[in-house]
Amino acid sequence: MKVLTLVGSLRKESFNLRLAETMQERYKDKLEMEIADIGALPHFDQDEELDPPAAVKEFKQKVLDADAIIIVTPEYNWSVPGVLKNALDWTSRGERVMVGKPVFPLGASMGMAGTLRAQIHLRQILVAPGVSAKVLPPGGNEVLVSFAQEKFEGESGGLIDESTLGFLDQKVDAFIGFVKEG
């Protein structure tokens, strides 16, 4: 299954990037995951929505070509980061490449609530008419990696907390089933 992964943090040692990289390695037999460079996208400009810059066209083609999307987001000021919102805004204008696309939102943070508020806002964005993604339903499918500093290896290593990894294994399998259901 071909999956495009959007990471909402641009920081090189981001817990969310490290979570995406852990998933990329851990599930390589199940998922062909590519991590998109959403930081390379220009700011959304409605004047260019029908003929966007090359970076946007390439990004939208990757979204279109993917069987599913995984979005790994941090929480900034109780919401999603601007860079992630910008990428989603580009997908919702002109050719709307997220319509009907299966999406699995998750995230990691150093706080107790994980990325709960950001994921609530992300779900609102993903079901907006211009996006209209098919989001993995809540109700036990939320992956909120809290106290991330305790669950990753050192300054740059992957997720090592066995309990979290076991839970993630279950949710990735649930997502794969969700995608296959169509």
Coordinates of C-alpha atoms in Angstrom, one line a residue:
M1 CA 0.0 0.0 0.0
K2 CA 1.5 3.3 -1.1
V3 CA 1.2 5.9 1.7
L4 CA 2.2 9.6 1.6
T5 CA 3.1 10.9 5.1
L6 CA 2.7 14.5 6.1
V7 CA 4.7 15.6 9.1
G8 CA 3.6 18.9 10.6
S9 CA 6.9 19.8 12.2
L10 CA 9.9 21.1 10.3
R11 CA 12.3 20.6 13.1
K12 CA 15.1 18.1 12.2
E13 CA 14.8 16.2 15.5
S14 CA 11.0 16.5 15.8
F15 CA 9.3 13.7 17.8
N16 CA 6.7 13.7 15.0
L17 CA 9.3 13.2 12.3
R18 CA 10.9 10.5 14.4
L19 CA 7.5 8.8 14.9
A20 CA 6.9 8.9 11.1
E21 CA 10.4 7.4 10.5
T22 CA 9.8 4.7 13.1
M23 CA 6.6 3.8 11.3
Q24 CA 8.4 3.9 7.9
E25 CA 10.9 1.3 9.2
R26 CA 8.6 -0.7 11.4
Y27 CA 5.8 -1.2 8.8
K28 CA 8.0 -1.4 5.6
D29 CA 6.6 -4.9 4.9
K30 CA 3.0 -3.5 5.0
L31 CA 3.3 0.1 3.9
E32 CA 5.4 1.9 1.2
M33 CA 5.7 5.2 3.1
E34 CA 7.1 8.4 1.6
I35 CA 7.5 11.4 3.9
A36 CA 6.6 14.6 1.9
D37 CA 8.6 17.8 2.3
I38 CA 5.7 20.1 3.1
G39 CA 8.2 22.8 4.2
A40 CA 9.1 23.3 0.5
L41 CA 5.6 24.4 -0.4
P42 CA 5.0 28.1 -0.9
H43 CA 2.3 29.9 1.1
F44 CA -1.1 29.2 -0.3
D45 CA -2.1 32.0 -2.7
Q46 CA -5.6 32.0 -4.1
D47 CA -4.2 33.9 -7.2
E48 CA -2.2 30.8 -8.0
E49 CA -4.6 28.1 -7.1
L50 CA -5.6 27.1 -10.7
D51 CA -2.0 27.2 -11.9
P52 CA 0.1 26.5 -8.8
P53 CA 4.0 26.5 -8.6
A54 CA 5.8 23.4 -9.6
A55 CA 6.4 22.3 -6.0
V56 CA 2.7 22.4 -5.4
K57 CA 1.9 20.4 -8.5
E58 CA 4.4 17.7 -7.5
F59 CA 3.0 17.5 -4.0
K60 CA -0.6 17.3 -5.2
Q61 CA 0.4 14.5 -7.7
K62 CA 2.0 12.6 -4.8
V63 CA -1.2 12.9 -2.8
L64 CA -3.2 11.8 -5.8
D65 CA -0.9 8.8 -6.5
A66 CA -1.0 7.6 -2.8
D67 CA -3.5 4.9 -1.7
A68 CA -3.7 6.7 1.7
I69 CA -2.3 9.5 3.8
I70 CA -0.8 9.5 7.2
I71 CA -0.6 12.8 9.0
V72 CA 1.7 13.1 12.0
T73 CA 1.2 16.4 13.7
P74 CA 2.5 18.2 16.7
E75 CA 0.3 20.6 18.6
Y76 CA 1.0 24.3 18.4
N77 CA -1.2 26.6 20.4
W78 CA -3.9 23.9 20.7
S79 CA -4.0 23.4 17.0
V80 CA -2.2 22.2 13.9
P81 CA 1.0 23.9 12.7
G82 CA 0.7 26.5 9.9
V83 CA 2.9 24.5 7.6
L84 CA 0.5 21.5 7.8
K85 CA -2.5 23.7 7.3
N86 CA -0.8 25.3 4.3
A87 CA -0.3 21.9 2.7
L88 CA -3.9 20.9 3.3
D89 CA -5.1 24.3 1.9
W90 CA -3.2 23.6 -1.4
T91 CA -4.9 20.1 -1.6
S92 CA -8.3 21.7 -1.2
R93 CA -8.1 24.2 -4.1
G94 CA -8.1 23.7 -7.9
E95 CA -7.9 19.9 -8.3
R96 CA -9.1 18.6 -4.9
V97 CA -6.8 15.7 -4.4
M98 CA -7.8 14.7 -0.9
V99 CA -11.4 14.0 -1.7
G100 CA -12.2 10.5 -0.5
K101 CA -8.6 9.8 0.4
P102 CA -8.2 7.6 3.5
V103 CA -6.3 9.5 6.2
F104 CA -4.8 8.4 9.5
P105 CA -4.1 11.3 11.9
L106 CA -1.7 10.8 14.8
G107 CA 0.9 12.8 16.7
A108 CA 3.4 13.1 19.6
S109 CA 4.1 15.8 22.1
M110 CA 5.9 16.3 25.4
G111 CA 2.7 17.1 27.2
M112 CA 0.1 14.9 29.0
A113 CA -2.6 15.2 26.3
G114 CA -0.4 14.2 23.4
T115 CA -1.8 16.1 20.4
L116 CA -5.4 15.8 21.3
R117 CA -6.5 19.3 20.5
A118 CA -4.4 19.4 17.3
Q119 CA -6.0 16.2 16.1
I120 CA -9.5 17.5 16.9
H121 CA -8.8 20.5 14.7
L122 CA -7.1 18.4 12.1
R123 CA -10.2 16.2 11.8
Q124 CA -12.3 19.4 11.3
I125 CA -10.1 20.5 8.5
L126 CA -10.0 17.0 6.9
V127 CA -13.9 16.9 6.6
A128 CA -14.2 20.4 5.3
P129 CA -16.0 20.4 1.9
G130 CA -12.8 21.3 -0.1
V131 CA -10.8 18.5 1.5
S132 CA -13.5 15.8 2.1
A133 CA -11.0 13.1 3.2
K134 CA -12.1 9.8 4.5
V135 CA -10.7 10.0 8.0
L136 CA -10.1 6.9 10.2
P137 CA -12.9 7.2 12.7
P138 CA -12.2 8.2 16.3
G139 CA -13.4 6.1 19.2
G140 CA -10.3 4.1 20.0
N141 CA -8.2 4.8 16.9
E142 CA -6.5 8.0 18.3
V143 CA -2.8 7.7 18.6
L144 CA -1.7 10.4 21.1
V145 CA 1.9 9.9 22.0
S146 CA 2.2 11.8 25.3
F147 CA 5.4 12.5 27.2
A148 CA 7.3 11.8 24.0
Q149 CA 10.7 12.7 25.6
E150 CA 10.3 9.5 27.6
K151 CA 9.3 7.3 24.7
F152 CA 12.0 7.9 22.1
E153 CA 15.6 6.8 22.1
G154 CA 18.0 9.7 22.9
E155 CA 18.1 12.9 21.0
S156 CA 17.4 11.5 17.6
G157 CA 16.3 7.9 17.8
G158 CA 13.0 6.3 17.1
L159 CA 10.1 5.3 19.3
I160 CA 11.1 2.6 21.7
D161 CA 8.3 2.5 24.3
E162 CA 7.0 -1.1 23.9
S163 CA 3.4 -0.3 25.1
T164 CA 3.1 2.6 22.6
L165 CA 4.6 0.5 19.8
G166 CA 2.1 -2.3 20.5
F167 CA -0.8 0.1 20.5
L168 CA 0.5 1.7 17.3
D169 CA 0.7 -1.8 15.7
Q170 CA -3.0 -2.3 16.4
K171 CA -3.9 1.1 14.9
V172 CA -1.8 0.7 11.8
D173 CA -3.5 -2.7 11.2
A174 CA -6.9 -1.0 11.8
F175 CA -6.0 1.7 9.2
I176 CA -4.9 -0.8 6.7
G177 CA -8.3 -2.6 7.1
F178 CA -10.0 0.8 6.8
V179 CA -8.2 1.6 3.5
K180 CA -9.0 -1.9 2.1
E181 CA -12.7 -1.5 3.0
G182 CA -12.8 1.4 0.5

